[in-house]
Amino acid sequence: MSDIARPPHPGRGGEGRIGRKGRKPDPRAEAEIAVLLGARPRQRDLLIEYLHLIQDSFGQISAGHLAALAGELRIGLAEAFEVATFYAHFDVLADEDAPIPALTLRVCDGIACQLAGAEELLSELAAEHLADTRIQRVPCIGRCACAPAAVVGQNVIAPADVTQLRDSLARKAVSGAQICGIDYESYRAQGGYRLFASLLSENISADSVLDVIDRAGLRGMGGAGFPAARKWRAVRGMSGVKAMIVNGDEGEPGTFKDRVLLESDPHRCLEGALIAATLVGAQDIYFYLRDEYAGLRVVLAREIAKLPTMWCRIHLRRGAGAYVCGEESALIESLEGKRGYPRQRPPLPFEAGLFGRPTCTNNVETLFFIREIMEKGADWWRAQGRNGGIGLRHYSVSGRVRNPGVKCGPAGLTLNELIAEHCGGMAQNHVLQAYLPGGASGGILPAALADLPLDFGTLEAHGCFIGSAAIVVFSDSDDLKDVARNLMHFFADESCGQCTPCRMGTAKAVQLISGKDWDLDLLADLGDVMRDASICGLGQAAPNPVLSLMRHFPQLFAEAAQ
C-alpha cells in the first residue's frame, strides 16, 4: 500500500490536540468570526454549518476561531471541539500546529477505486513531491463508475491520473462542477408539482395518496426497505410539531445512485419530499446531503430557492465526512449540530426524532418514485418487478463490467441479468468470480449465486442483503481477501467509536485478516459479538464481508492451511 495515510479522526476515539481549560478569547478571532457569521442566526444546531463556513473561508479551523465560534453559539469550547474533530472534513489546529498546505488532494481508496488502480495512483503522487499540497487517501466519494477518483479542493476528477491532477493543482481548479439536468422551470413545464398542488388544494386527499403508495408496495431505498406508507402513517398519527428528513448522505462504498438522480432531475425528489411532508404534517424539511457532492449542493441551493415560500421550509444541510451519519439516528444527531453518534432506542425517530419531534426520514430514491407511481398507478408499479420483485430500482454498478453506472431496472433482477441487459457484459478478459450485492456491508456472494433475485428478503439466507443496491463486480483477476481487507479497513476507519463492540471489533478484525492465515474460529466469534452487541447497523454489518467470504469461499482458506 502507498505510504499516504488517511487523516486521523481525533474525535472518534483518538486524543484531542487543542484547547485548554479557561482559554482566553482572542479578540482578533472573535472579530473575524462575528464578521463571517454576519446576520446568521446563532442557533446551536447550525454548529456544523458554521464549521464548514470557517473551513471554507480559512482552509482550516484554528483554536482561536473554534473558541470564538463556541462563544457566538454560547456553548462550551469542549463541546465545539468534540464535534469539529469528529468529522473528517474539518482540519482543527492547535496554536502550535503548522498551517495546512494551500491545496489538498484527496484520492479515493474505496473498493471500486482500488480495483481501478488507486494504490498505484497514490504511489505515483507520492513520488511527485508536489509543492504546498497535502495528499490524503479518503474513503468512497461516490464516483465508483469512473474510478479511480480524486478531489482537488472540491473539484472531482474521475477517472483521475497523475497528469490531470498535476494540471488541476497548477491551475488551482478547486471548485466543484455544477450539473442540473432539469431545472425548476423545465420541471414545471413538464407537469412537475401538479400532484403536490392537488394535494395542497385538497383536490386529492392525503388518504388517497397513502392508499396508492401502500398498494404499490413502495419501500425505502436507502437500505432497510421499510414500507414507505407505513412509516408515513406512523408519523402522521403522532401529535405535536413534526419534521421531515431527506437522507442524501449515501456513503456506502459502491453507492452513487442518489447523486445521479439529483443531478438529472432534482425536483422530482423535492416534489416527493414536499408530498411526504404534507402527508405526515411536517412544515420543515431537512435535506442532508453528503459533503462530497459540492457541485450538487450549489445546484440544490439554487433550485430550492426557486420554490414558492408558502409551500414548506426546506433546510439544506451539509454532511462533513462521516459514513455513520447515513444511519437515521446518527443523521438526526448531526442535524442537531452534534457528533454523529447513533441513539439508543426506544424512542424511535417517528416518536421522538429531530429536536424531539416525531420525524419521518426518507431516502432520495424513495421520494424520487412518488410522482411516477401516483401518475401511473399502483398496479403499474407492482408489474415492473421481476422474479417476484415489486417495482423498479436504481442499481449502482461498478467494478469489472463493460459499462458501469446507475441502471434503472426491475426489482428482483439477478446479477447475471443486470450485467447482460444493462452493463454490456463483463469487462474484456474478465470472468465473474464474486460480487457485492449491497455495498461494503451487504456481504460477498460467489458467481455461483449470480442468479439470485436482487431484492429485499432474497439474499439473507446466504448471509447477505441488497441494502441500497450497490453492486460491485469482481472477476477472476481479483484477490477476494484483499477485497475483504479493503472493506474492513473502511469500517474500522468509519466507526464512530461510541460502542466497544464496533470500535474494538472492527480494529481487531483488521488485525486478524492482515496476514495470509486467518483464525476462522476467532473471526466467527468476533462477528457474533459485533452483530449482537453493536449499537447500530455499522457495527452489526461490518463483519459481513469477512464472514460471507469464509462461508462462500472455503477454498481460499483450505489453500492457506495446506
Coordinates of C-alpha atoms in Angstrom, one line a residue:
M1 CA 0.0 0.0 0.0
S2 CA 1.1 3.6 -0.5
D3 CA 2.6 5.4 2.4
I4 CA 0.0 8.1 2.1
A5 CA -2.3 7.5 5.1
R6 CA -5.8 8.6 5.8
P7 CA -6.1 11.6 8.2
P8 CA -6.8 10.6 11.8
H9 CA -10.2 11.3 13.4
P10 CA -9.3 12.6 16.9
G11 CA -12.9 12.8 17.9
R12 CA -13.6 9.1 17.1
G13 CA -11.7 7.5 19.9
G14 CA -8.4 9.4 19.5
E15 CA -6.8 12.0 21.7
G16 CA -7.7 15.7 21.2
R17 CA -5.0 18.1 20.4
I18 CA -6.1 21.6 21.3
G19 CA -7.9 23.6 23.9
R20 CA -7.1 24.5 27.5
K21 CA -9.4 24.9 30.4
G22 CA -10.2 28.5 30.8
R23 CA -8.8 29.5 27.4
K24 CA -8.8 33.3 27.0
P25 CA -10.7 34.7 23.9
D26 CA -8.7 36.0 21.0
P27 CA -10.2 39.4 20.1
R28 CA -9.0 39.2 16.5
A29 CA -10.5 35.7 16.1
E30 CA -13.7 36.9 17.7
A31 CA -14.0 39.8 15.3
E32 CA -13.3 37.6 12.3
I33 CA -16.0 35.1 13.3
A34 CA -18.5 37.8 14.0
V35 CA -18.0 39.2 10.6
L36 CA -18.1 35.8 9.0
L37 CA -21.4 34.9 10.6
G38 CA -22.9 38.3 10.0
A39 CA -26.7 38.3 10.5
R40 CA -26.9 34.5 10.5
P41 CA -28.9 33.1 13.5
R42 CA -26.8 31.9 16.4
Q43 CA -28.5 28.5 16.7
R44 CA -26.8 25.5 18.3
D45 CA -27.9 23.2 15.6
L46 CA -26.0 25.3 13.0
L47 CA -22.6 24.5 14.5
I48 CA -21.6 22.1 11.7
E49 CA -22.7 24.6 9.1
Y50 CA -20.6 27.3 10.7
L51 CA -17.6 25.0 11.0
H52 CA -17.9 24.5 7.2
L53 CA -18.0 28.2 6.8
I54 CA -14.8 28.7 8.7
Q55 CA -13.1 25.7 6.9
D56 CA -14.1 27.1 3.5
S57 CA -13.0 30.6 4.4
F58 CA -9.7 30.0 6.1
G59 CA -8.8 26.5 4.8
Q60 CA -8.6 25.2 8.4
I61 CA -10.2 25.8 11.8
S62 CA -7.8 27.4 14.3
A63 CA -8.1 27.1 18.0
G64 CA -9.0 30.8 18.2
H65 CA -11.7 30.6 15.6
L66 CA -13.2 27.5 17.3
A67 CA -13.3 29.2 20.6
A68 CA -14.8 32.3 19.1
L69 CA -17.5 30.3 17.4
A70 CA -18.3 28.5 20.6
G71 CA -18.7 31.9 22.2
E72 CA -21.0 33.1 19.5
L73 CA -23.2 30.0 19.9
R74 CA -23.0 30.1 23.7
I75 CA -21.7 26.6 24.0
G76 CA -18.6 25.2 25.7
L77 CA -15.3 25.0 23.8
A78 CA -15.0 21.3 24.6
E79 CA -18.4 20.7 23.0
A80 CA -17.4 22.6 19.9
F81 CA -14.1 20.8 19.8
E82 CA -15.6 17.3 20.1
V83 CA -18.0 18.0 17.2
A84 CA -15.3 19.6 15.0
T85 CA -12.9 16.7 15.5
F86 CA -15.5 14.0 14.9
Y87 CA -15.9 14.8 11.3
A88 CA -13.2 14.0 8.7
H89 CA -13.7 17.2 6.6
F90 CA -12.7 19.6 9.3
D91 CA -9.0 20.5 9.9
V92 CA -8.8 21.6 13.5
L93 CA -5.4 23.0 14.5
A94 CA -3.8 23.9 17.8
D95 CA -1.9 27.2 18.1
E96 CA 1.5 25.4 17.7
D97 CA 0.5 23.3 14.7
A98 CA 1.8 24.2 11.3
P99 CA -0.7 25.7 8.9
I100 CA -2.5 23.3 6.4
P101 CA -1.0 23.5 2.9
A102 CA -2.9 25.7 0.5
L103 CA -4.1 22.8 -1.6
T104 CA -5.5 19.4 -0.6
L105 CA -5.6 16.5 -2.9
R106 CA -7.8 13.6 -1.8
V107 CA -7.6 10.2 -3.6
C108 CA -10.4 7.7 -3.0
D109 CA -9.2 4.2 -1.9
G110 CA -12.7 2.7 -1.8
I111 CA -13.2 -0.8 -3.3
A112 CA -14.1 0.3 -6.8
C113 CA -11.1 2.7 -7.0
Q114 CA -8.8 0.0 -5.6
L115 CA -9.8 -2.2 -8.5
A116 CA -9.1 0.6 -10.9
G117 CA -5.6 1.3 -9.6
A118 CA -5.9 3.8 -6.7
E119 CA -2.9 2.4 -4.9
E120 CA -0.7 2.9 -8.0
L121 CA -2.0 6.4 -8.4
L122 CA -1.2 7.2 -4.7
S123 CA 2.3 5.8 -5.2
E124 CA 2.9 7.9 -8.3
L125 CA 1.6 11.1 -6.5
A126 CA 3.9 10.4 -3.5
A127 CA 6.8 10.4 -5.9
E128 CA 5.8 13.7 -7.5
H129 CA 6.8 15.8 -4.4
L130 CA 4.0 18.3 -5.1
A131 CA 4.8 21.7 -3.5
D132 CA 2.4 23.1 -0.9
T133 CA 0.0 20.3 -1.4
R134 CA -1.4 17.8 1.1
I135 CA -2.2 14.4 -0.3
Q136 CA -4.7 12.2 1.6
R137 CA -6.4 8.9 1.0
V138 CA -10.1 9.0 1.6
P139 CA -13.0 6.6 1.6
C140 CA -15.6 6.3 -1.2
I141 CA -16.6 9.6 -2.7
G142 CA -19.5 8.3 -4.8
R143 CA -17.7 8.2 -8.2
C144 CA -17.3 4.4 -8.4
A145 CA -18.4 4.2 -12.0
C146 CA -15.5 6.3 -13.2
A147 CA -12.7 5.1 -10.9
P148 CA -10.1 5.9 -9.8
A149 CA -11.4 9.2 -8.4
A150 CA -9.7 12.1 -6.7
V151 CA -10.7 15.5 -5.4
V152 CA -8.7 18.8 -5.7
G153 CA -10.4 21.1 -3.1
Q154 CA -14.0 20.4 -4.1
N155 CA -13.3 19.6 -7.7
V156 CA -13.8 15.9 -8.5
I157 CA -11.6 14.4 -11.2
A158 CA -12.7 10.9 -12.3
P159 CA -11.2 8.9 -13.7
A160 CA -8.0 10.6 -12.5
D161 CA -4.4 10.2 -13.5
V162 CA -1.2 12.0 -12.3
T163 CA -1.2 14.3 -15.3
Q164 CA -4.7 15.5 -14.8
L165 CA -4.2 16.0 -11.1
R166 CA -0.9 17.9 -11.6
D167 CA -2.6 20.2 -14.1
S168 CA -5.6 20.8 -11.8
L169 CA -3.3 21.7 -8.9
A170 CA -1.3 24.0 -11.1
R171 CA -4.5 25.8 -12.2
K172 CA -5.8 25.7 -8.6
A173 CA -9.0 24.3 -10.1
V174 CA -10.7 23.6 -6.7
S175 CA -14.4 24.4 -7.4
G176 CA -16.9 21.6 -7.9
A177 CA -18.8 21.3 -11.2
Q178 CA -22.4 22.3 -11.2
I179 CA -24.7 19.9 -13.0
C180 CA -28.5 20.2 -13.3
G181 CA -30.4 18.1 -15.8
I182 CA -33.9 19.5 -15.3
D183 CA -34.3 22.9 -13.5
Y184 CA -37.4 24.3 -11.9
E185 CA -38.8 26.0 -14.9
S186 CA -38.3 22.9 -17.1
Y187 CA -39.8 20.6 -14.5
R188 CA -42.9 22.8 -14.1
A189 CA -43.3 22.8 -17.9
Q190 CA -43.3 19.0 -17.9
G191 CA -46.1 18.8 -15.3
G192 CA -44.0 18.9 -12.2
Y193 CA -45.6 19.9 -8.9
R194 CA -49.1 19.4 -10.2
L195 CA -49.5 16.4 -7.9
F196 CA -48.3 18.4 -4.9
A197 CA -50.5 21.3 -5.8
S198 CA -53.5 19.0 -6.0
L199 CA -52.6 17.7 -2.5
L200 CA -52.3 21.2 -1.1
S201 CA -55.7 22.3 -2.7
E202 CA -57.3 19.0 -1.4
N203 CA -58.3 18.0 -5.0
I204 CA -56.6 14.8 -4.0
S205 CA -56.7 13.6 -0.4
A206 CA -53.8 12.5 1.8
D207 CA -55.6 9.2 2.5
S208 CA -55.9 8.5 -1.3
V209 CA -52.2 9.1 -1.8
L210 CA -51.3 6.9 1.1
D211 CA -53.6 4.2 -0.2
V212 CA -51.9 4.2 -3.7
I213 CA -48.4 4.1 -2.2
D214 CA -49.5 1.4 0.2
R215 CA -51.0 -0.8 -2.6
A216 CA -47.9 -0.2 -4.7
G217 CA -45.7 -1.6 -2.0
L218 CA -43.1 1.2 -2.3
R219 CA -40.3 0.5 0.2
G220 CA -37.4 2.6 1.5
M221 CA -34.4 2.5 -1.0
G222 CA -31.8 3.6 1.5
G223 CA -31.1 0.1 2.8
A224 CA -33.7 -1.0 5.3
G225 CA -36.5 -1.4 2.9
F226 CA -39.3 -0.3 5.3
P227 CA -42.7 0.3 3.7
A228 CA -43.0 4.0 2.9
A229 CA -46.7 4.3 3.5
R230 CA -46.5 2.6 6.9
K231 CA -43.8 5.0 8.0
W232 CA -45.8 8.0 6.9
R233 CA -48.9 6.8 8.7
A234 CA -46.9 6.2 11.9
V235 CA -45.6 9.8 11.9
R236 CA -49.0 11.2 10.7
G237 CA -50.6 9.6 13.7
M238 CA -48.3 11.3 16.2
S239 CA -49.3 14.6 17.9
G240 CA -47.2 17.8 18.0
V241 CA -44.8 19.6 15.6
K242 CA -43.2 17.2 13.2
A243 CA -40.2 17.1 11.0
M244 CA -39.2 15.6 7.6
I245 CA -35.7 14.5 6.7
V246 CA -34.3 13.7 3.2
N247 CA -31.4 11.4 3.6
G248 CA -28.9 12.2 0.8
D249 CA -25.8 11.0 2.7
E250 CA -25.1 7.9 0.7
G251 CA -21.7 6.9 2.0
E252 CA -21.9 3.1 1.3
P253 CA -18.9 2.2 -0.8
G254 CA -20.2 1.4 -4.3
T255 CA -23.3 3.6 -3.9
F256 CA -23.8 6.7 -6.1
K257 CA -27.4 6.5 -7.3
D258 CA -28.8 9.4 -5.2
R259 CA -26.2 11.7 -6.7
V260 CA -27.1 10.7 -10.3
L261 CA -30.8 11.1 -9.6
L262 CA -30.4 14.5 -8.1
E263 CA -28.1 15.7 -10.9
S264 CA -30.5 14.5 -13.5
D265 CA -33.9 15.5 -12.0
P266 CA -33.6 17.2 -8.6
H267 CA -37.2 18.5 -8.5
R268 CA -38.7 15.0 -8.8
C269 CA -37.1 14.2 -5.4
L270 CA -38.0 17.7 -4.0
E271 CA -41.7 17.2 -5.0
G272 CA -41.7 13.8 -3.4
A273 CA -40.3 15.3 -0.2
L274 CA -43.0 18.0 -0.2
I275 CA -45.7 15.4 -0.7
A276 CA -44.3 13.2 2.1
A277 CA -44.0 16.2 4.4
T278 CA -47.6 17.2 3.7
L279 CA -48.8 13.7 4.3
V280 CA -47.2 13.5 7.8
G281 CA -48.0 17.1 8.7
A282 CA -44.4 18.4 8.7
Q283 CA -43.7 22.1 7.9
D284 CA -39.9 21.8 7.9
I285 CA -37.9 19.5 5.6
Y286 CA -34.2 19.0 6.4
F287 CA -32.2 17.9 3.3
Y288 CA -29.0 16.3 4.5
L289 CA -26.5 16.0 1.6
R290 CA -23.1 14.4 1.8
D291 CA -20.3 16.9 1.7
E292 CA -18.5 15.2 -1.2
Y293 CA -21.3 16.4 -3.6
A294 CA -20.1 20.1 -3.6
G295 CA -21.4 20.9 -7.1
L296 CA -24.7 19.3 -6.5
R297 CA -25.1 21.3 -3.2
V298 CA -24.8 24.5 -5.2
V299 CA -27.5 23.3 -7.6
L300 CA -29.9 22.2 -4.9
A301 CA -29.5 25.5 -3.0
R302 CA -30.3 27.4 -6.2
E303 CA -33.3 25.2 -7.1
I304 CA -34.7 25.1 -3.6
A305 CA -34.6 28.9 -3.6
K306 CA -37.0 28.9 -6.6
L307 CA -39.8 27.1 -4.8
P308 CA -42.7 29.2 -3.6
T309 CA -42.1 30.2 0.0
M310 CA -45.5 29.2 1.2
W311 CA -45.1 25.6 0.4
C312 CA -42.7 24.3 3.0
R313 CA -39.4 25.3 4.6
I314 CA -36.6 23.3 3.1
H315 CA -33.3 23.5 5.0
L316 CA -30.3 22.2 3.0
R317 CA -27.7 20.8 5.4
R318 CA -24.2 19.7 4.7
G319 CA -22.6 16.4 5.9
A320 CA -19.0 16.5 7.0
G321 CA -17.4 13.2 6.1
A322 CA -18.9 10.6 8.5
Y323 CA -20.3 7.4 7.0
V324 CA -22.2 6.6 10.2
C325 CA -24.4 9.6 9.6
G326 CA -26.2 7.6 6.9
E327 CA -27.8 5.8 9.9
E328 CA -31.1 7.6 10.8
S329 CA -30.5 8.5 14.4
A330 CA -26.8 9.5 13.8
L331 CA -28.1 11.7 11.0
I332 CA -30.5 13.3 13.4
E333 CA -27.7 14.0 15.9
S334 CA -25.7 15.6 13.1
L335 CA -28.6 17.8 12.0
E336 CA -28.8 19.0 15.6
G337 CA -25.1 20.1 15.3
K338 CA -23.7 17.2 17.3
R339 CA -21.3 14.3 16.8
G340 CA -23.0 11.6 14.7
Y341 CA -23.5 9.1 17.5
P342 CA -26.4 6.7 16.9
R343 CA -29.1 6.8 19.5
Q344 CA -30.2 4.1 21.8
R345 CA -33.8 3.0 21.1
P346 CA -36.5 3.4 22.2
P347 CA -37.8 6.0 21.5
L348 CA -37.9 5.5 17.7
P349 CA -37.5 8.5 15.5
F350 CA -41.1 8.5 14.4
E351 CA -41.9 9.1 18.1
A352 CA -39.1 11.5 19.1
G353 CA -36.6 12.3 16.4
L354 CA -35.2 15.6 15.2
F355 CA -35.4 18.2 18.1
G356 CA -37.6 15.7 19.9
R357 CA -40.3 15.9 17.2
P358 CA -42.0 13.0 15.5
T359 CA -39.7 12.6 12.5
C360 CA -40.1 10.9 9.0
T361 CA -36.9 10.1 7.2
N362 CA -36.8 9.0 3.6
N363 CA -34.0 8.2 1.1
V364 CA -33.6 10.3 -2.1
E365 CA -34.6 7.4 -4.3
T366 CA -37.8 6.6 -2.4
L367 CA -39.0 10.1 -2.8
F368 CA -38.0 10.2 -6.5
F369 CA -40.5 7.5 -7.4
I370 CA -43.6 9.0 -5.7
R371 CA -44.8 11.2 -8.6
E372 CA -44.4 8.4 -11.2
I373 CA -46.3 5.9 -9.0
M374 CA -49.2 8.4 -8.5
E375 CA -49.4 9.2 -12.2
K376 CA -49.2 5.6 -13.4
G377 CA -50.9 3.7 -10.6
A378 CA -50.1 1.1 -8.0
D379 CA -50.7 -1.8 -10.4
W380 CA -48.3 -0.4 -12.9
W381 CA -45.6 -0.2 -10.3
R382 CA -46.1 -3.7 -9.0
A383 CA -45.9 -5.1 -12.5
Q384 CA -42.4 -3.6 -13.1
G385 CA -40.7 -6.2 -10.9
R386 CA -39.1 -9.5 -11.9
N387 CA -38.5 -12.8 -10.3
G388 CA -41.1 -12.0 -7.6
G389 CA -39.8 -8.4 -7.0
I390 CA -42.0 -5.3 -6.9
G391 CA -41.4 -2.1 -8.7
L392 CA -38.2 -0.5 -10.0
R393 CA -34.7 0.1 -8.5
H394 CA -31.7 2.1 -9.4
Y395 CA -28.7 -0.2 -9.2
S396 CA -25.2 1.5 -8.7
V397 CA -22.9 -0.8 -10.7
S398 CA -19.1 -0.7 -10.6
G399 CA -16.2 -3.0 -10.9
R400 CA -15.4 -5.4 -13.7
V401 CA -18.2 -4.7 -16.1
R402 CA -18.1 -3.2 -19.5
N403 CA -20.5 -0.3 -18.8
P404 CA -20.7 0.7 -15.1
G405 CA -23.1 3.3 -13.9
V406 CA -26.6 3.7 -12.4
K407 CA -29.0 1.3 -14.0
C408 CA -32.8 1.6 -13.6
G409 CA -34.3 -1.9 -13.8
P410 CA -36.8 -4.2 -12.3
A411 CA -36.6 -5.0 -8.6
G412 CA -35.7 -8.7 -8.3
L413 CA -33.3 -8.6 -11.3
T414 CA -30.5 -11.2 -11.0
L415 CA -26.8 -10.2 -11.3
N416 CA -26.5 -12.1 -14.5
E417 CA -29.5 -10.3 -15.9
L418 CA -28.2 -7.0 -14.7
I419 CA -24.8 -7.5 -16.3
A420 CA -26.1 -8.8 -19.6
E421 CA -29.0 -6.4 -20.1
H422 CA -27.7 -3.2 -18.6
C423 CA -23.9 -3.3 -18.4
G424 CA -22.9 -4.7 -21.8
G425 CA -21.4 -7.9 -20.2
M426 CA -18.3 -8.4 -18.2
A427 CA -15.2 -6.2 -18.9
Q428 CA -12.9 -7.6 -21.6
N429 CA -10.8 -10.6 -20.4
H430 CA -12.6 -10.8 -17.1
V431 CA -14.7 -13.7 -15.8
L432 CA -17.2 -13.2 -13.0
Q433 CA -15.9 -14.5 -9.6
A434 CA -17.9 -12.7 -7.0
Y435 CA -20.0 -9.6 -6.2
L436 CA -21.2 -7.3 -3.5
P437 CA -25.0 -7.2 -3.8
G438 CA -25.4 -4.3 -1.2
G439 CA -22.2 -2.4 -1.0
A440 CA -19.5 -2.9 1.7
S441 CA -22.0 -4.0 4.3
G442 CA -24.0 -6.3 2.2
G443 CA -21.6 -9.2 2.1
I444 CA -19.8 -11.0 -0.7
L445 CA -21.5 -13.6 -2.9
P446 CA -19.9 -16.1 -5.4
A447 CA -20.6 -16.3 -9.1
A448 CA -22.5 -19.5 -8.5
L449 CA -25.2 -17.4 -6.8
A450 CA -25.5 -14.8 -9.5
D451 CA -29.0 -16.0 -10.4
L452 CA -30.5 -14.9 -7.1
P453 CA -33.0 -12.1 -7.4
L454 CA -31.5 -8.8 -6.2
D455 CA -34.3 -7.8 -3.8
F456 CA -35.3 -7.5 -0.1
G457 CA -35.5 -10.8 1.6
T458 CA -33.9 -12.9 -1.2
L459 CA -30.2 -12.8 0.0
E460 CA -30.5 -13.1 3.8
A461 CA -30.4 -16.9 3.7
H462 CA -27.0 -16.6 2.2
G463 CA -25.7 -14.1 4.8
C464 CA -26.1 -11.0 2.6
F465 CA -28.6 -8.3 1.8
I466 CA -29.4 -5.9 -1.0
G467 CA -29.3 -2.7 1.1
S468 CA -29.0 0.3 -1.2
A469 CA -28.4 -1.9 -4.3
A470 CA -24.7 -1.0 -4.6
I471 CA -23.4 -3.7 -6.9
V472 CA -19.6 -4.2 -7.1
V473 CA -18.5 -6.9 -9.5
F474 CA -15.2 -8.9 -9.1
S475 CA -13.5 -11.1 -11.6
D476 CA -11.1 -14.0 -11.5
S477 CA -8.2 -11.4 -11.5
D478 CA -9.2 -10.0 -8.1
D479 CA -7.9 -11.2 -4.7
L480 CA -11.0 -11.5 -2.6
K481 CA -9.0 -11.5 0.6
D482 CA -7.7 -8.1 -0.4
V483 CA -11.3 -7.0 -1.1
A484 CA -12.3 -8.0 2.4
R485 CA -9.3 -6.2 3.8
N486 CA -10.3 -3.0 2.0
L487 CA -13.9 -3.2 3.2
M488 CA -12.9 -3.9 6.8
H489 CA -10.4 -1.0 6.8
F490 CA -13.3 1.2 5.8
F491 CA -15.5 0.1 8.7
A492 CA -12.6 0.5 11.2
D493 CA -11.9 4.0 9.9
E494 CA -15.6 5.0 9.9
S495 CA -16.6 3.5 13.3
C496 CA -17.9 6.4 15.4
G497 CA -16.2 4.9 18.5
Q498 CA -19.3 5.1 20.7
C499 CA -19.7 1.4 21.4
T500 CA -16.9 -1.0 22.3
P501 CA -18.1 -3.9 20.1
C502 CA -17.8 -1.8 16.9
R503 CA -14.8 0.4 17.9
M504 CA -12.7 -2.5 19.1
G505 CA -14.2 -5.2 16.9
T506 CA -13.5 -3.5 13.6
A507 CA -9.9 -2.8 14.6
K508 CA -9.4 -6.4 15.8
A509 CA -10.9 -7.8 12.6
V510 CA -8.4 -5.7 10.5
Q511 CA -5.6 -7.1 12.6
L512 CA -6.9 -10.7 12.3
I513 CA -7.2 -10.6 8.4
S514 CA -4.0 -8.7 7.8
G515 CA -1.9 -11.8 7.3
K516 CA -2.0 -14.8 5.0
D517 CA -3.6 -17.2 7.5
W518 CA -6.8 -16.2 9.2
D519 CA -8.1 -17.6 12.5
L520 CA -11.6 -18.5 11.3
D521 CA -13.0 -19.6 14.6
L522 CA -11.9 -16.3 16.3
L523 CA -13.3 -14.3 13.4
A524 CA -16.6 -16.1 13.6
D525 CA -16.8 -15.4 17.4
L526 CA -15.9 -11.8 16.9
G527 CA -18.5 -11.4 14.2
D528 CA -21.2 -12.8 16.5
V529 CA -20.3 -10.3 19.3
M530 CA -20.3 -7.3 16.9
R531 CA -23.7 -8.3 15.4
D532 CA -25.3 -8.9 18.8
A533 CA -23.9 -6.0 20.8
S534 CA -23.2 -3.1 18.5
I535 CA -25.5 -0.1 18.9
C536 CA -26.2 0.5 15.2
G537 CA -26.1 -1.1 11.8
L538 CA -22.5 -0.1 11.1
G539 CA -21.1 -2.4 13.7
Q540 CA -23.7 -5.1 13.2
A541 CA -23.0 -5.3 9.4
A542 CA -19.2 -4.7 9.5
P543 CA -18.3 -8.4 9.8
N544 CA -20.4 -9.3 6.8
P545 CA -17.6 -9.1 4.1
V546 CA -15.3 -11.4 6.2
L547 CA -18.0 -13.8 7.3
S548 CA -19.5 -14.2 3.9
L549 CA -16.1 -14.8 2.4
M550 CA -15.4 -17.5 4.9
R551 CA -18.8 -19.0 4.1
H552 CA -18.9 -18.9 0.3
F553 CA -15.2 -19.3 -0.5
P554 CA -13.8 -22.1 1.8
Q555 CA -11.2 -22.9 -0.9
L556 CA -9.4 -19.7 -0.1
F557 CA -8.7 -20.9 3.4
A558 CA -8.2 -24.6 2.6
E559 CA -5.3 -23.5 0.3
A560 CA -3.8 -21.4 3.1
A561 CA -3.9 -24.3 5.5
Q562 CA -2.0 -26.6 3.2

